Coordinates of C-alpha atoms and ligand atoms in Angstrom, one line a residue:
M455 CA 136.6 105.3 45.0
N456 CA 134.2 106.7 42.4
P457 CA 130.5 105.7 42.3
R458 CA 130.5 102.2 41.0
H459 CA 128.6 102.8 37.8
T460 CA 131.2 105.0 36.2
R461 CA 133.9 102.8 37.5
S462 CA 132.8 99.4 36.3
S463 CA 131.6 100.5 32.9
L464 CA 134.9 102.3 32.3
L465 CA 136.8 99.2 33.4
V466 CA 134.7 96.8 31.5
G467 CA 135.1 99.0 28.4
S468 CA 138.9 99.2 28.7
L469 CA 139.2 95.5 29.4
L470 CA 137.1 94.6 26.3
L471 CA 139.3 96.9 24.2
I472 CA 142.5 95.4 25.7
A473 CA 141.3 91.8 25.3
A474 CA 140.2 92.5 21.7
T475 CA 143.7 93.7 20.7
G476 CA 145.9 91.0 22.1
V477 CA 145.8 87.2 22.4
S478 CA 145.0 85.8 25.8
C479 CA 148.2 84.9 27.6
F480 CA 147.2 81.3 27.3
A481 CA 147.5 81.1 23.6
D482 CA 149.3 77.9 23.1
S483 CA 152.9 78.7 22.1
G484 CA 152.7 75.6 20.0
D485 CA 155.5 73.7 21.7
G486 CA 152.9 71.6 23.5
G487 CA 155.0 72.0 26.7
G488 CA 153.7 72.3 30.2
A489 CA 151.2 70.1 32.0
A490 CA 149.4 67.7 29.7
S491 CA 146.0 69.3 30.3
A492 CA 147.1 72.9 30.2
P493 CA 148.1 75.1 27.3
A494 CA 151.8 76.1 27.6
V495 CA 152.2 79.5 29.1
P496 CA 154.5 81.6 27.0
A497 CA 157.4 83.2 28.9
L498 CA 155.9 86.6 28.4
G499 CA 152.7 85.4 30.1
R500 CA 154.4 83.7 33.1
V501 CA 153.2 86.4 35.4
I502 CA 150.8 86.6 38.3
P503 CA 148.2 88.2 38.2
A504 CA 147.7 86.9 34.6
P505 CA 147.8 90.0 32.3
A506 CA 144.7 90.9 30.3
S507 CA 146.5 90.1 27.1
V508 CA 150.0 88.9 26.0
T509 CA 151.3 89.0 22.4
P510 CA 154.7 87.3 22.4
H511 CA 157.3 87.9 19.7
E512 CA 160.7 86.4 19.3
V513 CA 163.0 89.3 19.9
P514 CA 163.8 89.6 23.6
Y515 CA 165.3 92.6 25.4
R516 CA 168.5 92.4 27.4
I517 CA 169.5 94.7 30.2
T518 CA 173.2 95.5 30.0
S519 CA 175.7 97.7 31.9
A520 CA 174.9 100.4 29.4
T521 CA 171.1 100.4 30.1
P522 CA 169.6 103.6 31.3
I523 CA 166.2 103.9 33.0
R524 CA 164.4 106.7 31.1
V525 CA 161.5 108.6 32.7
P526 CA 160.9 111.7 30.7
G527 CA 158.2 114.1 31.3
G528 CA 159.0 115.4 34.8
S529 CA 156.4 113.6 36.9
R530 CA 157.8 113.2 40.4
K531 CA 155.8 110.1 41.0
A532 CA 157.0 108.6 37.7
R533 CA 160.6 109.3 38.8
E534 CA 159.9 107.6 42.1
V535 CA 158.7 104.5 40.3
A536 CA 162.0 104.6 38.3
D537 CA 164.0 104.9 41.4
Y538 CA 162.1 102.0 42.9
L539 CA 162.8 99.9 39.9
A540 CA 166.5 100.9 40.0
D541 CA 166.6 99.8 43.7
V542 CA 165.3 96.3 42.6
L543 CA 167.7 95.9 39.6
R544 CA 171.0 97.5 40.7
P545 CA 172.1 95.1 43.4
S546 CA 171.4 91.9 41.5
T547 CA 172.7 93.0 38.0
G548 CA 175.6 95.1 39.4
Y549 CA 174.8 97.6 36.7
A550 CA 174.6 101.4 37.3
L551 CA 171.2 101.7 35.6
P552 CA 171.2 105.6 35.7
V553 CA 167.7 107.1 36.0
T554 CA 167.5 109.9 33.4
A555 CA 164.8 112.3 32.3
D556 CA 166.4 112.3 28.8
T557 CA 164.2 110.9 26.1
G558 CA 165.6 108.1 24.0
A559 CA 164.5 105.0 22.1
D560 CA 166.7 102.6 24.1
G561 CA 166.8 101.3 27.6
I562 CA 164.1 100.7 30.1
R563 CA 161.5 103.4 29.5
L564 CA 158.7 104.5 31.8
L565 CA 156.3 106.7 30.0
L566 CA 153.1 108.5 31.0
A567 CA 150.6 109.0 28.2
D568 CA 147.0 110.1 28.3
E569 CA 145.7 106.9 26.7
A570 CA 142.1 106.4 28.1
D571 CA 142.1 102.6 27.6
L572 CA 145.0 102.3 30.1
G573 CA 142.7 103.5 32.9
T574 CA 143.9 104.5 36.4
E575 CA 146.0 101.4 37.1
G576 CA 146.6 99.8 33.6
Y577 CA 149.8 99.7 31.6
R578 CA 151.3 98.5 28.3
L579 CA 154.7 96.8 28.4
E580 CA 156.5 96.5 25.0
S581 CA 159.7 94.5 25.0
G582 CA 162.0 94.3 22.0
E583 CA 165.7 94.5 20.9
R584 CA 166.3 98.1 21.8
A585 CA 164.0 98.8 24.7
V586 CA 161.5 97.7 27.3
T587 CA 158.8 100.4 27.4
I588 CA 156.1 100.6 30.1
T589 CA 153.4 103.1 29.2
A590 CA 150.7 104.1 31.6
R591 CA 148.1 106.9 32.1
R592 CA 149.0 107.2 35.9
P593 CA 152.0 106.4 38.0
A594 CA 150.1 103.5 39.5
G595 CA 150.1 101.9 36.1
L596 CA 153.8 102.4 35.8
F597 CA 154.3 100.7 39.2
H598 CA 152.1 97.7 38.2
G599 CA 154.0 97.5 34.9
V600 CA 157.2 97.4 36.9
Q601 CA 155.9 94.4 38.9
T602 CA 155.3 92.6 35.7
L603 CA 158.8 93.5 34.4
R604 CA 160.3 92.0 37.6
Q605 CA 158.5 88.7 37.0
L606 CA 159.6 88.6 33.4
L607 CA 163.2 88.8 34.5
P608 CA 165.0 85.7 36.0
P609 CA 164.3 85.1 39.7
A610 CA 167.9 86.1 40.5
V611 CA 167.0 89.7 39.8
E612 CA 165.4 89.8 43.2
A613 CA 168.8 89.1 44.9
R614 CA 170.5 91.8 47.0
T615 CA 173.9 90.8 45.8
A616 CA 175.4 90.6 42.3
R617 CA 174.4 87.6 40.2
P618 CA 175.7 86.6 36.8
G619 CA 172.6 87.1 34.6
P620 CA 171.9 87.4 31.6
W621 CA 169.1 89.8 32.3
T622 CA 166.7 88.9 29.5
V623 CA 163.1 90.0 29.1
P624 CA 161.0 87.9 26.7
G625 CA 160.0 89.9 23.6
G626 CA 156.4 91.0 22.9
T627 CA 153.6 93.2 24.2
V628 CA 151.6 93.0 27.4
R629 CA 148.4 95.0 27.6
D630 CA 147.0 95.0 31.1
A631 CA 144.4 96.6 33.4
P632 CA 142.6 95.4 36.5
R633 CA 139.2 93.7 36.6
Y634 CA 138.3 95.2 40.1
A635 CA 139.2 98.5 41.7
Y636 CA 139.5 97.0 45.2
R637 CA 142.2 94.3 45.5
G638 CA 142.8 94.1 49.2
A639 CA 144.7 92.2 52.0
M640 CA 143.9 92.6 55.7
L641 CA 146.4 92.2 58.4
D642 CA 145.1 91.7 62.0
V643 CA 147.7 93.5 64.1
A644 CA 145.4 93.3 67.2
R645 CA 145.5 89.6 68.2
H646 CA 149.3 89.7 67.8
F647 CA 151.1 93.0 67.3
F648 CA 153.3 93.4 64.2
T649 CA 156.0 96.1 64.1
V650 CA 156.2 98.8 61.5
D651 CA 159.0 96.8 59.7
E652 CA 157.0 93.6 59.7
V653 CA 154.0 95.4 58.2
K654 CA 156.3 97.1 55.6
R655 CA 157.6 93.6 54.7
Y656 CA 154.1 92.4 54.1
I657 CA 153.3 95.5 52.0
D658 CA 156.3 94.8 49.8
Q659 CA 155.0 91.2 49.3
L660 CA 151.5 92.5 48.5
A661 CA 152.9 94.9 45.9
L662 CA 154.5 92.1 44.0
Y663 CA 151.0 91.0 43.0
K664 CA 149.4 94.3 42.3
V665 CA 147.3 94.4 45.6
N666 CA 146.2 98.0 46.1
T667 CA 144.6 98.1 49.5
L668 CA 145.9 97.2 53.0
H669 CA 143.1 96.9 55.6
L670 CA 144.7 97.1 59.0
H671 CA 142.6 95.5 61.8
L672 CA 143.8 97.9 64.6
S673 CA 141.6 97.0 67.5
D674 CA 140.0 93.9 69.1
D675 CA 139.4 92.2 72.4
Q676 CA 143.0 91.4 72.9
G677 CA 144.6 94.7 71.9
W678 CA 144.3 98.3 70.8
R679 CA 147.2 99.3 68.3
L680 CA 147.0 103.0 67.6
A681 CA 147.7 106.0 69.8
V682 CA 144.7 108.3 70.3
D683 CA 145.6 111.7 71.9
S684 CA 142.2 112.3 73.4
W685 CA 142.0 108.8 74.9
P686 CA 145.7 107.9 75.8
D687 CA 144.9 104.8 77.8
L688 CA 143.6 103.0 74.7
A689 CA 147.2 102.5 73.5
A690 CA 148.9 102.8 76.9
K691 CA 146.7 100.0 78.5
G692 CA 144.8 98.5 75.6
G693 CA 148.1 98.2 73.7
A694 CA 149.9 96.3 76.4
T695 CA 148.4 92.9 75.7
E696 CA 148.0 90.3 73.0
V697 CA 146.9 86.7 72.5
G698 CA 149.0 84.4 74.6
G699 CA 149.9 87.1 77.1
G700 CA 152.8 88.7 75.1
K701 CA 153.7 92.4 75.5
G702 CA 151.6 93.6 72.6
G703 CA 152.5 97.1 71.3
Y704 CA 151.0 99.9 69.4
Y705 CA 151.8 102.5 66.7
T706 CA 152.4 106.1 67.6
K707 CA 150.8 108.5 65.2
D708 CA 154.2 109.1 63.5
Q709 CA 154.7 105.3 63.1
Y710 CA 151.2 104.9 61.7
R711 CA 151.9 107.9 59.3
E712 CA 155.0 106.1 58.2
L713 CA 153.1 102.9 57.4
V714 CA 150.5 104.9 55.4
R715 CA 153.3 106.7 53.5
Y716 CA 155.2 103.5 52.8
A717 CA 152.0 101.8 51.6
A718 CA 151.3 104.7 49.3
S719 CA 154.8 104.5 47.9
R720 CA 153.8 100.9 46.8
Y721 CA 150.4 102.1 45.6
L722 CA 148.4 100.6 48.4
E723 CA 145.7 102.6 50.2
V724 CA 145.5 101.9 53.9
I725 CA 142.0 101.3 55.3
P726 CA 142.1 101.4 59.1
E727 CA 139.5 99.4 61.0
I728 CA 138.3 100.1 64.5
D729 CA 136.0 97.2 65.2
M730 CA 132.8 98.2 67.0
P731 CA 130.5 97.7 69.0
G732 CA 131.8 94.1 69.6
H733 CA 135.5 93.0 69.7
T734 CA 136.1 95.9 72.2
N735 CA 137.4 94.3 75.4
A736 CA 140.7 96.1 75.1
V737 CA 138.8 99.5 75.0
L738 CA 136.7 98.4 78.0
T739 CA 139.9 97.5 80.0
A740 CA 141.4 100.9 79.4
Y741 CA 138.4 103.0 80.4
P742 CA 135.9 102.0 83.2
K743 CA 133.6 104.8 82.2
L744 CA 133.0 103.1 78.8
N745 CA 131.5 100.1 80.5
C746 CA 127.7 100.2 81.3
D747 CA 128.5 99.1 84.9
G748 CA 131.4 101.5 85.2
E749 CA 133.8 98.7 85.9
A750 CA 136.9 98.2 83.8
R751 CA 137.1 94.8 82.1
E752 CA 140.0 92.4 82.7
P753 CA 142.6 92.2 79.9
Y754 CA 141.8 89.2 77.6
T755 CA 144.6 87.1 76.0
G756 CA 142.5 84.2 74.8
T757 CA 140.9 83.6 71.3
K758 CA 137.2 83.6 72.0
V759 CA 134.9 86.1 70.2
G760 CA 131.5 87.7 70.7
F761 CA 131.6 88.5 74.4
S762 CA 132.3 92.3 74.5
S763 CA 130.2 95.3 73.6
L764 CA 130.5 99.1 73.9
C765 CA 127.7 100.5 76.1
V766 CA 125.3 101.7 73.4
P767 CA 122.8 103.6 75.7
E768 CA 125.6 105.8 77.3
E769 CA 126.4 109.1 75.6
I770 CA 130.1 108.9 76.5
T771 CA 130.3 106.0 74.0
Y772 CA 129.7 108.5 71.2
D773 CA 132.3 110.9 72.6
F774 CA 134.7 108.0 72.3
V775 CA 133.6 107.1 68.8
D776 CA 133.7 110.8 67.7
D777 CA 137.2 111.4 69.1
V778 CA 138.6 108.2 67.7
I779 CA 137.2 108.6 64.2
R780 CA 138.2 112.2 64.1
E781 CA 141.8 111.5 64.9
L782 CA 141.8 108.4 62.6
A783 CA 140.3 110.4 59.8
E784 CA 143.2 113.0 60.1
L785 CA 145.6 110.1 59.7
T786 CA 143.8 108.6 56.7
P787 CA 144.4 110.1 53.3
G788 CA 142.2 107.3 51.8
E789 CA 138.4 107.6 51.5
V790 CA 137.4 104.7 53.7
I791 CA 137.3 104.0 57.4
H792 CA 136.2 100.4 58.4
I793 CA 134.1 100.3 61.6
G794 CA 133.9 96.5 61.9
G795 CA 130.5 95.5 63.2
D796 CA 131.1 91.7 63.3
E797 CA 130.2 89.2 66.0
A798 CA 128.5 91.8 68.2
D799 CA 126.8 88.9 70.1
A800 CA 126.9 90.8 73.4
T801 CA 125.0 93.8 71.8
P802 CA 121.2 93.5 71.7
A803 CA 120.1 93.6 68.0
D804 CA 118.2 96.9 68.3
E805 CA 121.0 98.5 70.1
Y806 CA 123.4 97.3 67.4
A807 CA 121.5 99.0 64.7
T808 CA 121.3 102.2 66.8
F809 CA 125.0 102.2 67.4
M810 CA 125.8 101.5 63.7
D811 CA 123.5 104.4 62.7
R812 CA 125.5 106.8 64.9
A813 CA 129.0 105.4 64.1
Q814 CA 128.3 105.6 60.4
E815 CA 127.1 109.3 60.8
V816 CA 130.4 110.1 62.6
V817 CA 132.5 108.5 59.8
N818 CA 130.6 110.5 57.1
R819 CA 130.8 113.7 59.2
Y820 CA 134.6 113.4 59.0
G821 CA 134.5 113.1 55.3
K822 CA 135.1 109.3 55.1
R823 CA 133.2 106.5 53.5
V824 CA 131.9 103.7 55.7
M825 CA 133.1 100.1 55.4
G826 CA 131.9 97.3 57.7
W827 CA 131.7 93.5 57.9
H828 CA 128.5 92.2 56.3
Q829 CA 126.5 92.2 59.6
L830 CA 126.1 95.9 58.8
A831 CA 123.8 94.9 56.0
G832 CA 121.4 93.6 58.7
A833 CA 121.3 97.1 60.2
R834 CA 120.9 100.3 58.1
P835 CA 124.0 100.8 55.9
V836 CA 124.3 104.5 54.8
D837 CA 124.6 105.5 51.2
G838 CA 128.0 104.7 49.9
A839 CA 128.7 102.1 52.5
V840 CA 131.0 99.2 51.5
I841 CA 129.9 95.8 52.8
Q842 CA 132.6 93.3 53.4
Y843 CA 131.2 89.8 53.0
W844 CA 133.0 87.1 55.1
G845 CA 130.5 84.3 55.0
Y846 CA 131.3 80.8 53.7
D847 CA 129.6 77.7 52.3
E848 CA 127.7 77.1 55.6
T849 CA 126.4 80.7 55.8
G850 CA 122.6 80.8 55.7
D851 CA 120.5 82.2 52.8
A852 CA 119.0 84.9 55.1
E853 CA 122.5 86.4 55.8
R854 CA 123.4 86.3 52.2
E855 CA 120.1 87.9 51.1
E856 CA 120.7 90.8 53.5
V857 CA 123.9 91.5 51.6
V858 CA 122.2 91.2 48.2
R859 CA 119.4 93.5 49.4
A860 CA 121.9 96.1 50.6
A861 CA 123.7 95.9 47.3
R862 CA 120.4 96.4 45.4
E863 CA 119.9 99.5 47.6
G864 CA 123.3 100.9 46.5
A865 CA 125.9 99.4 48.8
E866 CA 129.1 98.1 47.2
V867 CA 130.5 94.7 48.2
V868 CA 134.0 93.5 48.9
L869 CA 134.2 89.6 48.9
S870 CA 136.2 87.8 51.5
P871 CA 134.5 84.4 51.7
A872 CA 136.1 82.8 54.7
D873 CA 136.5 79.3 53.1
R874 CA 138.3 80.8 50.0
A875 CA 140.0 84.1 51.1
Y876 CA 140.8 83.8 54.8
L877 CA 144.5 83.2 54.8
D878 CA 144.4 82.1 58.4
M879 CA 142.5 79.0 57.5
Q880 CA 144.7 75.9 57.8
Y881 CA 145.9 74.1 54.7
P882 CA 144.7 70.4 54.5
E883 CA 148.3 69.4 54.9
V884 CA 150.4 70.0 58.0
T885 CA 152.8 72.9 57.3
D886 CA 156.4 72.7 58.1
I887 CA 155.7 75.1 61.0
P888 CA 153.0 73.3 63.0
Y889 CA 149.8 74.6 64.6
L890 CA 149.3 77.7 62.3
G891 CA 145.9 78.9 61.4
L892 CA 142.3 78.1 62.4
E893 CA 139.8 75.8 60.7
W894 CA 136.3 77.0 61.7
A895 CA 135.5 77.7 58.0
G896 CA 137.2 74.4 56.9
K897 CA 140.7 73.7 55.6
V898 CA 141.5 75.7 52.4
D899 CA 143.9 74.4 49.9
V900 CA 145.5 76.4 47.1
R901 CA 143.1 75.4 44.4
R902 CA 140.0 76.1 46.6
S903 CA 141.4 79.5 47.3
Y904 CA 141.9 80.2 43.6
D905 CA 139.0 78.4 41.9
W906 CA 136.0 80.7 42.4
D907 CA 134.6 83.8 40.6
P908 CA 134.0 87.0 42.6
G909 CA 131.6 88.1 39.8
A910 CA 129.4 85.1 40.3
Y911 CA 130.0 84.1 44.0
L912 CA 126.9 85.5 45.7
D913 CA 123.6 84.5 44.0
G914 CA 121.6 87.6 43.1
L915 CA 124.4 90.0 43.7
P916 CA 124.6 92.4 40.7
A917 CA 128.0 92.0 39.1
D918 CA 128.6 95.8 39.2
A919 CA 128.0 95.8 43.0
V920 CA 131.3 93.9 43.4
L921 CA 133.9 96.4 44.3
G922 CA 136.6 93.7 44.5
I923 CA 138.0 91.1 46.9
E924 CA 140.1 91.1 50.0
A925 CA 142.3 88.4 51.7
P926 CA 142.1 88.7 55.5
L927 CA 144.9 87.3 57.6
W928 CA 143.8 87.0 61.2
T929 CA 146.6 86.4 63.7
E930 CA 145.2 84.4 66.7
T931 CA 147.8 81.8 65.9
L932 CA 150.4 83.9 64.0
S933 CA 153.0 86.1 65.6
T934 CA 156.0 86.4 63.2
S935 CA 156.6 87.4 59.5
T936 CA 157.6 83.8 58.7
E937 CA 154.3 82.5 60.1
L938 CA 152.3 85.1 58.1
E939 CA 154.2 84.1 54.9
V940 CA 153.5 80.4 55.3
M941 CA 149.8 81.2 55.4
A942 CA 149.8 83.9 52.7
F943 CA 152.0 81.9 50.3
P944 CA 151.0 80.3 48.0
R945 CA 147.4 81.4 48.4
L946 CA 147.7 85.2 48.3
P947 CA 148.8 85.4 44.7
G948 CA 145.8 83.5 43.5
L949 CA 143.5 85.9 45.3
A950 CA 145.4 88.8 43.9
E951 CA 144.8 87.3 40.5
L952 CA 141.1 87.0 41.1
G953 CA 141.0 90.7 41.8
W954 CA 143.1 91.8 38.9
S955 CA 142.8 89.4 35.9
P956 CA 140.0 89.1 33.4
R957 CA 137.8 86.1 34.0
S958 CA 138.8 84.8 30.6
T959 CA 142.3 84.0 31.9
H960 CA 141.0 81.8 34.8
D961 CA 142.4 78.3 34.4
W962 CA 143.7 76.2 37.3
D963 CA 146.0 74.0 35.2
A964 CA 147.6 77.0 33.6
Y965 CA 147.7 79.0 36.8
R966 CA 149.4 76.3 38.8
Q967 CA 152.3 76.4 36.2
R968 CA 152.6 80.1 36.7
L969 CA 152.4 79.7 40.5
A970 CA 155.2 77.1 40.5
A971 CA 157.4 79.6 38.6
Q972 CA 157.0 82.0 41.5
A973 CA 158.7 79.7 44.0
P974 CA 162.3 80.4 42.9
R975 CA 161.5 84.1 43.3
W976 CA 160.2 83.6 46.8
D977 CA 163.4 81.6 47.6
V978 CA 165.5 84.6 46.5
L979 CA 163.3 87.0 48.3
G980 CA 163.4 85.0 51.5
I981 CA 159.7 84.5 51.5
R982 CA 158.6 81.3 53.4
Y983 CA 155.8 79.4 51.7
H984 CA 153.9 76.2 52.1
R985 CA 154.9 73.6 49.4
S986 CA 151.3 72.6 48.6
P987 CA 151.2 69.2 47.0
Q988 CA 148.8 70.7 44.4
V989 CA 151.7 72.5 42.7
S990 CA 154.6 71.0 40.9
W991 CA 157.3 73.1 42.5
P992 CA 160.5 73.4 40.4
A993 CA 163.5 71.4 41.7
S994 CA 165.5 74.5 42.4
A995 CA 162.8 75.3 45.0
E996 CA 163.8 72.3 47.1
Ligands
LIG1165 N1 136.0 85.8 62.7 C1 136.2 87.0 63.3 C2 137.7 87.5 63.4 C3 138.7 86.3 63.5 C4 138.4 85.3 62.5 C5 139.5 84.2 62.5 C6 135.6 88.1 61.2 C7 135.0 89.3 60.5 C8 137.0 84.7 62.7 N2 135.5 88.1 62.5 O1 136.2 87.3 60.5 O2 137.8 88.4 64.5 O3 138.6 85.8 64.8 O4 139.4 83.4 61.3

């Protein structure tokens, strides 16, 4: 992540240029269709996240058995995006869709071009009679353009078996680039362990909505989920439990490397979190010598928080921190390591600040940038620290002001307001799988999760201090992919839109139409979702 000033001014510049050159995707297509109070969304704009600008025209593109996927220019990563697209399209269309480096004016074309206004993740998609062309400055932009292309095709394109078609892409031009650089989702694999395949499944779902960061909450009171060579009992013992007393689990280093590789192949950066000094009961069960009294703690399989703490005065604690962060940094191609810092209620305040000073120094020493929950703002965040705000409407002004002050002193902020972005918050309605989620921040319906502005959410927070947003999914009450999906869908796409789309495209009545159009896709993809009464789901989604 670059220093924020160059980033946001570049982004704002590129977005202004983009927005100026194309109509917003809510330009009324004139047929007066759609919900009475919302402009009709043209087919070319029926995408989540809403593109920066959409200019429909009447000549569609049609994929046929003769269609090639052209990826000239020799970039290996561009070729990988083309292969990824082919893997999506071939089973459902039944077409060969050869990937070729040959140039040509026809077919599906993925082009890299050094056009500054496309930025590092933006793209332009042009659809007409002879070709659909996705142009980007970086492979990430091609990948995001491919997600848009998928959504412009009929839902059946997501099928793994041949479907009849036709495979038509609405005609026109989409110009697109993200509002925020950090568009994240967090998965808590500590309360309940999720296998490599289950995490990969979630990664694929996040990629559909241009999410670019996966924050993995790898440790907590109930479990430690990553092998550490220098402290083998962290995984061997700390990984053997989970909420409810199940068998838990952990990732070997090779399994973790595979998760990082897979995420990168979908253009998500993995940010690992080792939560400290609180949320450490699993650590304290594995090593008696890490407890101030030298006694190992009992494994904990409940759901209380705030009762555990590393032993701040003991030097061995910093051997532990150093070894863990060193091994984690070697497994982290990304810039950021998250050190938690939340709910350290069992750590005296002065000891908390002392601990966070030392833990931050270790992260920086291993060449990584610090990220922490917003309690870090009450200590001494180092230069370059990223503060993750998880407060909610009931959070007091003093706590909010700590974050604003840290931002004024240079910290960047990722917004995860618990009563908007916490996907483990219950819906107001009972879901068809009962007892999922918590409600300490209140029940969060689809509109409440969508209808807020990260740029204006925290009073006094400079707009350019907002690095982006993140949707955490805590798993005290969730233990299967299906249960994750019921909580993430349909709220995750709206949060992904808040991270990607220009503010000018924000409109609940139009968004809920676009959201409804996603349901047939989820049905084909086998994604379970909550049929919120706030959305008019299409009949086919019964
Ligand atoms: N708060 C705790 C999490 C989890 C969550 C569940 C943070 C930063 C409540 N800390 O959110 O460990 O228990 O909604």
